[in-house]
Amino acid sequence: MIGLLAALAILFAVRAEPVETRPQSAPPATRPSTSSARTVEERADETATQYKLAGEVLIAKGDRILLDRGYGTIDPAGDAAHKAGERWRLASITKQVFAVMAVAADGDQLDTPLGVAAKQPALGATTLRQLLTHHSGLADPDATPADAAGVPGFYRAAAPDLGYCLSRPATPGAAFHYNNCDYLVAASIVIDDVRTDTVWPRGMAMARAGEVGVPGFVAGKAEPALTLANWGAAGGLIGSAPAVFAFDRALMTGKLLPPAGLKALWTPEGNGSYQALGQWVFPGRFKGCAAPKRIVQRDGEIYGIQARNFILPDDDLVVIVFTNRSSDDFKFGEVWEGKGFTYDLLSAVACS
């Protein structure tokens, strides 16, 4: 198990084919009065407007982008409006992207102990699968002392501190604990250098010094200053909604992983958990759908930015949402709650 920069560069050189897009810089020209006559994009647009989303929504069916539109203003107190194609921090969608890279590079060694294979004694019998599903017991960056703005010290350093991540011996198979160190350590094993743009899908790149993408807001105020690059493979990517869709589509159509690799990526760990590798996969029930829909979901949040990437592979659908309001300011909600923005948006898109 070694760094595979060249192999991963080849992997992501296999891009999604160009997608057909429908310009959506302005609201739909007409709005039929009956719900049965409304299009998917009209229903999605109505939902985003109803919930007063500040951000961007992209809806795609197959290779076709049906809707890609900005909503609301960038600054809660300003006039500059969001628009399609903005450069967002991808937050933990980065984990989803990296998980694909890890399966492509080392899919046949997901359960190989890393202490010897990766020459990381502190990892002992911990496996790549355990890192990708947060069952490692490693030290947690969020446990480092926070500064006056509430940002843990780990993220204020000049670079990610892998020494800290490995400062506590791993506990293979530990209870689930969401931990960015899992992905930082995994990336140090799989990728030669996460800062090399060619290892990431087109339209995505690891944040440079001082780069944060669309600015975020918390409680109506500008978020704390961030060193986004310190989130690394756990959350440091910046990219556009169309770039995320191109990645999703390439994954759905077998351009990034063979069937066995995709099955490994999207198989939940079981025992009551829907956690798969870098994403959650579960059946969701929606308003207007007769049967549950299989959902591949990846959430992300770093201070004032939230991201959602939904793939409904059996329906050939992708729904991507970004907002630059924190989770205290904009509530996505969950499918299983049977109400709220996520539930209503996916119902509008997936159910006629």
GROMACS .gro file of C-alpha atoms in nm:
model
  352
    1MET     CA    1   0.000   0.000   0.000
    2ILE     CA    2   0.186   0.306  -0.124
    3GLY     CA    3   0.116   0.655  -0.258
    4LEU     CA    4  -0.038   0.628  -0.603
    5LEU     CA    5  -0.029   0.982  -0.741
    6ALA     CA    6   0.028   0.873  -1.100
    7ALA     CA    7  -0.247   0.612  -1.089
    8LEU     CA    8  -0.494   0.857  -0.940
    9ALA     CA    9  -0.406   1.119  -1.199
   10ILE     CA   10  -0.495   0.863  -1.464
   11LEU     CA   11  -0.816   0.778  -1.278
   12PHE     CA   12  -0.941   1.134  -1.280
   13ALA     CA   13  -0.820   1.192  -1.634
   14VAL     CA   14  -1.125   0.977  -1.717
   15ARG     CA   15  -1.371   1.264  -1.690
   16ALA     CA   16  -1.744   1.264  -1.716
   17GLU     CA   17  -1.861   1.337  -2.068
   18PRO     CA   18  -1.976   1.695  -2.127
   19VAL     CA   19  -2.323   1.740  -1.984
   20GLU     CA   20  -2.616   1.912  -2.145
   21THR     CA   21  -2.714   2.217  -1.948
   22ARG     CA   22  -3.018   2.438  -1.953
   23PRO     CA   23  -2.941   2.801  -1.862
   24GLN     CA   24  -3.123   2.898  -1.545
   25SER     CA   25  -3.012   3.250  -1.468
   26ALA     CA   26  -3.373   3.366  -1.443
   27PRO     CA   27  -3.688   3.208  -1.296
   28PRO     CA   28  -3.893   2.985  -1.525
   29ALA     CA   29  -4.100   3.192  -1.766
   30THR     CA   30  -4.423   3.016  -1.680
   31ARG     CA   31  -4.561   2.835  -1.378
   32PRO     CA   32  -4.848   2.599  -1.464
   33SER     CA   33  -5.121   2.616  -1.202
   34THR     CA   34  -5.159   2.241  -1.149
   35SER     CA   35  -4.895   2.050  -0.954
   36SER     CA   36  -4.908   1.758  -1.199
   37ALA     CA   37  -4.804   1.988  -1.483
   38ARG     CA   38  -4.507   2.145  -1.307
   39THR     CA   39  -4.160   2.039  -1.415
   40VAL     CA   40  -3.894   1.905  -1.181
   41GLU     CA   41  -3.700   2.228  -1.203
   42GLU     CA   42  -4.008   2.438  -1.125
   43ARG     CA   43  -4.088   2.229  -0.820
   44ALA     CA   44  -3.726   2.249  -0.698
   45ASP     CA   45  -3.713   2.623  -0.762
   46GLU     CA   46  -4.034   2.672  -0.568
   47THR     CA   47  -3.896   2.475  -0.272
   48ALA     CA   48  -3.568   2.667  -0.259
   49THR     CA   49  -3.759   2.994  -0.274
   50GLN     CA   50  -4.009   2.885  -0.008
   51TYR     CA   51  -3.732   2.800   0.238
   52LYS     CA   52  -3.541   3.121   0.157
   53LEU     CA   53  -3.223   2.940   0.065
   54ALA     CA   54  -2.914   3.157   0.031
   55GLY     CA   55  -2.686   2.961  -0.199
   56GLU     CA   56  -2.707   2.737  -0.504
   57VAL     CA   57  -2.910   2.436  -0.618
   58LEU     CA   58  -2.818   2.201  -0.902
   59ILE     CA   59  -3.061   1.931  -1.021
   60ALA     CA   60  -2.963   1.679  -1.289
   61LYS     CA   61  -3.131   1.384  -1.457
   62GLY     CA   62  -2.895   1.156  -1.644
   63ASP     CA   63  -2.641   1.370  -1.829
   64ARG     CA   64  -2.868   1.674  -1.831
   65ILE     CA   65  -2.852   1.957  -1.579
   66LEU     CA   66  -3.214   2.066  -1.536
   67LEU     CA   67  -3.152   2.346  -1.290
   68ASP     CA   68  -2.844   2.531  -1.168
   69ARG     CA   69  -2.939   2.854  -0.997
   70GLY     CA   70  -2.829   3.089  -0.723
   71TYR     CA   71  -3.072   3.205  -0.453
   72GLY     CA   72  -3.063   3.492  -0.209
   73THR     CA   73  -2.775   3.724  -0.127
   74ILE     CA   74  -2.417   3.636  -0.041
   75ASP     CA   75  -2.410   3.868   0.262
   76PRO     CA   76  -2.730   3.862   0.471
   77ALA     CA   77  -2.708   4.240   0.489
   78GLY     CA   78  -2.591   4.293   0.131
   79ASP     CA   79  -2.730   4.312  -0.220
   80ALA     CA   80  -2.487   4.094  -0.420
   81ALA     CA   81  -2.681   3.785  -0.526
   82HIS     CA   82  -2.566   3.424  -0.542
   83LYS     CA   83  -2.528   3.289  -0.893
   84ALA     CA   84  -2.475   2.950  -1.052
   85GLY     CA   85  -2.123   2.818  -1.077
   86GLU     CA   86  -1.972   2.982  -0.770
   87ARG     CA   87  -1.656   2.832  -0.618
   88TRP     CA   88  -1.763   2.672  -0.291
   89ARG     CA   89  -1.566   2.497  -0.022
   90LEU     CA   90  -1.676   2.137  -0.062
   91ALA     CA   91  -1.626   2.062   0.309
   92SER     CA   92  -1.683   1.691   0.370
   93ILE     CA   93  -1.784   1.620   0.012
   94THR     CA   94  -1.402   1.608   0.001
   95LYS     CA   95  -1.426   1.284   0.203
   96GLN     CA   96  -1.663   1.136  -0.055
   97VAL     CA   97  -1.422   1.222  -0.337
   98PHE     CA   98  -1.124   1.085  -0.146
   99ALA     CA   99  -1.308   0.761  -0.064
  100VAL     CA  100  -1.344   0.696  -0.437
  101MET     CA  101  -0.972   0.758  -0.480
  102ALA     CA  102  -0.891   0.520  -0.195
  103VAL     CA  103  -1.109   0.242  -0.333
  104ALA     CA  104  -0.960   0.292  -0.680
  105ALA     CA  105  -0.608   0.278  -0.544
  106ASP     CA  106  -0.638   0.017  -0.269
  107GLY     CA  107  -0.981  -0.141  -0.301
  108ASP     CA  108  -0.839  -0.489  -0.267
  109GLN     CA  109  -0.663  -0.393   0.056
  110LEU     CA  110  -0.939  -0.219   0.247
  111ASP     CA  111  -0.906  -0.469   0.533
  112THR     CA  112  -0.525  -0.498   0.542
  113PRO     CA  113  -0.369  -0.386   0.875
  114LEU     CA  114  -0.189  -0.057   0.812
  115GLY     CA  115   0.067  -0.074   1.091
  116VAL     CA  116   0.297  -0.283   0.874
  117ALA     CA  117   0.158  -0.227   0.524
  118ALA     CA  118   0.177   0.152   0.552
  119LYS     CA  119   0.472   0.158   0.793
  120GLN     CA  120   0.268   0.345   1.052
  121PRO     CA  121   0.318   0.153   1.379
  122ALA     CA  122   0.069   0.376   1.563
  123LEU     CA  123  -0.206   0.239   1.339
  124GLY     CA  124  -0.140  -0.123   1.436
  125ALA     CA  125  -0.419  -0.344   1.302
  126THR     CA  126  -0.630  -0.046   1.189
  127THR     CA  127  -0.748  -0.082   0.829
  128LEU     CA  128  -0.825   0.164   0.554
  129ARG     CA  129  -1.192   0.068   0.583
  130GLN     CA  130  -1.188   0.162   0.951
  131LEU     CA  131  -1.035   0.501   0.871
  132LEU     CA  132  -1.294   0.566   0.601
  133THR     CA  133  -1.579   0.476   0.838
  134HIS     CA  134  -1.443   0.649   1.151
  135HIS     CA  135  -1.370   0.341   1.359
  136SER     CA  136  -1.003   0.414   1.434
  137GLY     CA  137  -0.988   0.576   1.777
  138LEU     CA  138  -0.728   0.830   1.657
  139ALA     CA  139  -0.680   1.168   1.821
  140ASP     CA  140  -0.944   1.421   1.715
  141PRO     CA  141  -0.853   1.773   1.588
  142ASP     CA  142  -1.174   1.909   1.741
  143ALA     CA  143  -1.034   1.821   2.083
  144THR     CA  144  -0.743   2.069   2.050
  145PRO     CA  145  -0.781   2.395   2.248
  146ALA     CA  146  -0.996   2.649   2.066
  147ASP     CA  147  -0.906   3.014   2.016
  148ALA     CA  148  -1.124   3.311   2.102
  149ALA     CA  149  -1.325   3.259   1.781
  150GLY     CA  150  -1.394   2.897   1.874
  151VAL     CA  151  -1.166   2.746   1.607
  152PRO     CA  152  -0.968   2.442   1.734
  153GLY     CA  153  -0.593   2.506   1.738
  154PHE     CA  154  -0.531   2.217   1.498
  155TYR     CA  155  -0.685   2.422   1.217
  156ARG     CA  156  -0.480   2.733   1.300
  157ALA     CA  157  -0.145   2.565   1.239
  158ALA     CA  158   0.062   2.629   0.926
  159ALA     CA  159  -0.016   2.278   0.795
  160PRO     CA  160  -0.214   1.969   0.902
  161ASP     CA  161  -0.035   1.801   1.193
  162LEU     CA  162  -0.030   1.427   1.124
  163GLY     CA  163   0.188   1.382   1.430
  164TYR     CA  164  -0.103   1.498   1.642
  165CYS     CA  165  -0.341   1.262   1.461
  166LEU     CA  166  -0.113   0.968   1.547
  167SER     CA  167  -0.027   1.092   1.896
  168ARG     CA  168  -0.274   0.846   2.045
  169PRO     CA  169  -0.238   0.485   1.932
  170ALA     CA  170  -0.529   0.372   1.720
  171THR     CA  171  -0.798   0.144   1.856
  172PRO     CA  172  -0.894  -0.075   1.558
  173GLY     CA  173  -1.268  -0.123   1.537
  174ALA     CA  174  -1.341   0.149   1.795
  175ALA     CA  175  -1.695   0.279   1.824
  176PHE     CA  176  -1.791   0.531   1.555
  177HIS     CA  177  -1.646   0.875   1.622
  178TYR     CA  178  -1.654   1.133   1.345
  179ASN     CA  179  -1.296   1.250   1.314
  180ASN     CA  180  -1.113   1.443   1.041
  181CYS     CA  181  -0.783   1.280   1.138
  182ASP     CA  182  -0.913   0.954   0.992
  183TYR     CA  183  -0.913   1.104   0.644
  184LEU     CA  184  -0.594   1.306   0.688
  185VAL     CA  185  -0.406   0.990   0.785
  186ALA     CA  186  -0.571   0.782   0.511
  187ALA     CA  187  -0.475   1.043   0.250
  188SER     CA  188  -0.115   1.044   0.368
  189ILE     CA  189  -0.108   0.672   0.286
  190VAL     CA  190  -0.294   0.676  -0.045
  191ILE     CA  191  -0.191   1.008  -0.207
  192ASP     CA  192   0.163   1.135  -0.253
  193ASP     CA  193   0.062   1.501  -0.214
  194VAL     CA  194  -0.297   1.619  -0.166
  195ARG     CA  195  -0.197   1.967  -0.280
  196THR     CA  196  -0.130   1.843  -0.633
  197ASP     CA  197  -0.427   1.955  -0.841
  198THR     CA  198  -0.398   1.669  -1.091
  199VAL     CA  199  -0.506   1.411  -0.835
  200TRP     CA  200  -0.847   1.573  -0.793
  201PRO     CA  201  -1.140   1.576  -1.038
  202ARG     CA  202  -1.159   1.858  -1.288
  203GLY     CA  203  -1.303   2.172  -1.134
  204MET     CA  204  -1.187   2.079  -0.783
  205ALA     CA  205  -0.863   2.178  -0.610
  206MET     CA  206  -0.722   2.181  -0.260
  207ALA     CA  207  -0.754   2.527  -0.106
  208ARG     CA  208  -0.450   2.749  -0.133
  209ALA     CA  209  -0.323   2.972   0.146
  210GLY     CA  210  -0.594   3.223   0.232
  211GLU     CA  211  -0.850   3.068  -0.005
  212VAL     CA  212  -1.193   2.982   0.135
  213GLY     CA  213  -1.433   3.008  -0.161
  214VAL     CA  214  -1.772   3.173  -0.106
  215PRO     CA  215  -1.759   3.349   0.232
  216GLY     CA  216  -1.972   3.198   0.508
  217PHE     CA  217  -2.190   3.359   0.771
  218VAL     CA  218  -2.275   3.251   1.124
  219ALA     CA  219  -2.560   3.416   1.315
  220GLY     CA  220  -2.572   3.683   1.045
  221LYS     CA  221  -2.206   3.776   1.084
  222ALA     CA  222  -1.894   3.685   0.889
  223GLU     CA  223  -1.749   3.352   1.002
  224PRO     CA  224  -1.405   3.336   1.173
  225ALA     CA  225  -1.097   3.355   0.953
  226LEU     CA  226  -1.008   3.003   0.836
  227THR     CA  227  -0.707   2.813   0.707
  228LEU     CA  228  -0.916   2.584   0.489
  229ALA     CA  229  -0.614   2.394   0.357
  230ASN     CA  230  -0.571   2.244   0.705
  231TRP     CA  231  -0.884   2.037   0.647
  232GLY     CA  232  -0.693   1.857   0.371
  233ALA     CA  233  -0.857   1.538   0.241
  234ALA     CA  234  -1.115   1.569   0.520
  235GLY     CA  235  -1.266   1.892   0.386
  236GLY     CA  236  -1.021   2.119   0.207
  237LEU     CA  237  -1.143   2.100  -0.153
  238ILE     CA  238  -1.291   2.397  -0.335
  239GLY     CA  239  -1.506   2.347  -0.644
  240SER     CA  240  -1.830   2.428  -0.822
  241ALA     CA  241  -2.166   2.251  -0.819
  242PRO     CA  242  -2.119   2.148  -1.185
  243ALA     CA  243  -1.781   1.997  -1.093
  244VAL     CA  244  -1.945   1.793  -0.817
  245PHE     CA  245  -2.210   1.678  -1.064
  246ALA     CA  246  -1.945   1.576  -1.318
  247PHE     CA  247  -1.781   1.367  -1.044
  248ASP     CA  248  -2.116   1.214  -0.943
  249ARG     CA  249  -2.204   1.131  -1.301
  250ALA     CA  250  -1.866   0.973  -1.371
  251LEU     CA  251  -1.910   0.762  -1.058
  252MET     CA  252  -2.267   0.660  -1.145
  253THR     CA  253  -2.174   0.556  -1.498
  254GLY     CA  254  -1.872   0.343  -1.410
  255LYS     CA  255  -1.603   0.580  -1.534
  256LEU     CA  256  -1.433   0.601  -1.193
  257LEU     CA  257  -1.484   0.257  -1.041
  258PRO     CA  258  -1.570  -0.089  -1.175
  259PRO     CA  259  -1.891  -0.252  -1.045
  260ALA     CA  260  -1.709  -0.431  -0.762
  261GLY     CA  261  -1.547  -0.107  -0.649
  262LEU     CA  262  -1.875   0.084  -0.659
  263LYS     CA  263  -2.043  -0.192  -0.460
  264ALA     CA  264  -1.770  -0.171  -0.195
  265LEU     CA  265  -1.805   0.208  -0.185
  266TRP     CA  266  -2.183   0.210  -0.152
  267THR     CA  267  -2.247  -0.090   0.074
  268PRO     CA  268  -2.349   0.026   0.425
  269GLU     CA  269  -2.160  -0.129   0.714
  270GLY     CA  270  -2.482  -0.274   0.858
  271ASN     CA  271  -2.577  -0.348   1.218
  272GLY     CA  272  -2.820  -0.059   1.207
  273SER     CA  273  -2.575   0.179   1.039
  274TYR     CA  274  -2.617   0.320   0.689
  275GLN     CA  275  -2.259   0.444   0.682
  276ALA     CA  276  -2.069   0.335   0.373
  277LEU     CA  277  -1.721   0.453   0.263
  278GLY     CA  278  -1.718   0.831   0.277
  279GLN     CA  279  -2.095   0.861   0.240
  280TRP     CA  280  -2.424   0.729   0.372
  281VAL     CA  281  -2.646   0.498   0.168
  282PHE     CA  282  -3.003   0.435   0.280
  283PRO     CA  283  -3.366   0.397   0.166
  284GLY     CA  284  -3.562   0.719   0.190
  285ARG     CA  285  -3.937   0.770   0.179
  286PHE     CA  286  -4.070   1.082   0.013
  287LYS     CA  287  -4.401   1.260  -0.029
  288GLY     CA  288  -4.558   1.141  -0.352
  289CYS     CA  289  -4.338   0.834  -0.403
  290ALA     CA  290  -4.501   0.492  -0.377
  291ALA     CA  291  -4.180   0.314  -0.274
  292PRO     CA  292  -3.855   0.410  -0.096
  293LYS     CA  293  -3.568   0.550  -0.301
  294ARG     CA  294  -3.204   0.451  -0.256
  295ILE     CA  295  -3.008   0.762  -0.155
  296VAL     CA  296  -2.633   0.817  -0.152
  297GLN     CA  297  -2.582   1.120   0.071
  298ARG     CA  298  -2.278   1.326   0.167
  299ASP     CA  299  -2.309   1.621   0.403
  300GLY     CA  300  -2.052   1.888   0.469
  301GLU     CA  301  -2.021   2.190   0.695
  302ILE     CA  302  -1.731   2.415   0.788
  303TYR     CA  303  -1.845   2.711   0.994
  304GLY     CA  304  -2.061   2.929   0.767
  305ILE     CA  305  -2.080   2.692   0.469
  306GLN     CA  306  -2.303   2.386   0.435
  307ALA     CA  307  -2.299   2.142   0.144
  308ARG     CA  308  -2.520   1.850   0.043
  309ASN     CA  309  -2.458   1.600  -0.235
  310PHE     CA  310  -2.746   1.359  -0.303
  311ILE     CA  311  -2.722   1.080  -0.560
  312LEU     CA  312  -3.030   0.871  -0.635
  313PRO     CA  313  -2.856   0.612  -0.854
  314ASP     CA  314  -3.161   0.401  -0.935
  315ASP     CA  315  -3.345   0.713  -1.058
  316ASP     CA  316  -3.045   0.864  -1.241
  317LEU     CA  317  -3.083   1.180  -1.032
  318VAL     CA  318  -2.836   1.415  -0.865
  319VAL     CA  319  -2.925   1.699  -0.628
  320ILE     CA  320  -2.652   1.932  -0.502
  321VAL     CA  321  -2.710   2.219  -0.260
  322PHE     CA  322  -2.476   2.479  -0.111
  323THR     CA  323  -2.556   2.755   0.133
  324ASN     CA  324  -2.332   3.011   0.299
  325ARG     CA  325  -2.536   3.012   0.617
  326SER     CA  326  -2.440   2.794   0.914
  327SER     CA  327  -2.657   2.510   1.041
  328ASP     CA  328  -2.781   2.744   1.315
  329ASP     CA  329  -2.907   2.982   1.047
  330PHE     CA  330  -3.038   2.743   0.781
  331LYS     CA  331  -3.182   2.402   0.867
  332PHE     CA  332  -3.153   2.134   0.601
  333GLY     CA  333  -3.336   1.869   0.802
  334GLU     CA  334  -3.314   1.497   0.730
  335VAL     CA  335  -3.512   1.268   0.501
  336TRP     CA  336  -3.618   1.043   0.787
  337GLU     CA  337  -3.786   1.336   0.963
  338GLY     CA  338  -4.048   1.348   0.688
  339LYS     CA  339  -4.044   1.727   0.676
  340GLY     CA  340  -3.810   2.019   0.619
  341PHE     CA  341  -3.605   2.149   0.330
  342THR     CA  342  -3.421   1.828   0.234
  343TYR     CA  343  -3.735   1.618   0.251
  344ASP     CA  344  -3.941   1.864   0.049
  345LEU     CA  345  -3.669   1.926  -0.210
  346LEU     CA  346  -3.601   1.558  -0.276
  347SER     CA  347  -3.975   1.484  -0.281
  348ALA     CA  348  -4.018   1.757  -0.542
  349VAL     CA  349  -3.738   1.614  -0.754
  350ALA     CA  350  -3.786   1.237  -0.713
  351CYS     CA  351  -4.165   1.207  -0.702
  352SER     CA  352  -4.403   1.317  -0.976
   0.00000   0.00000   0.00000
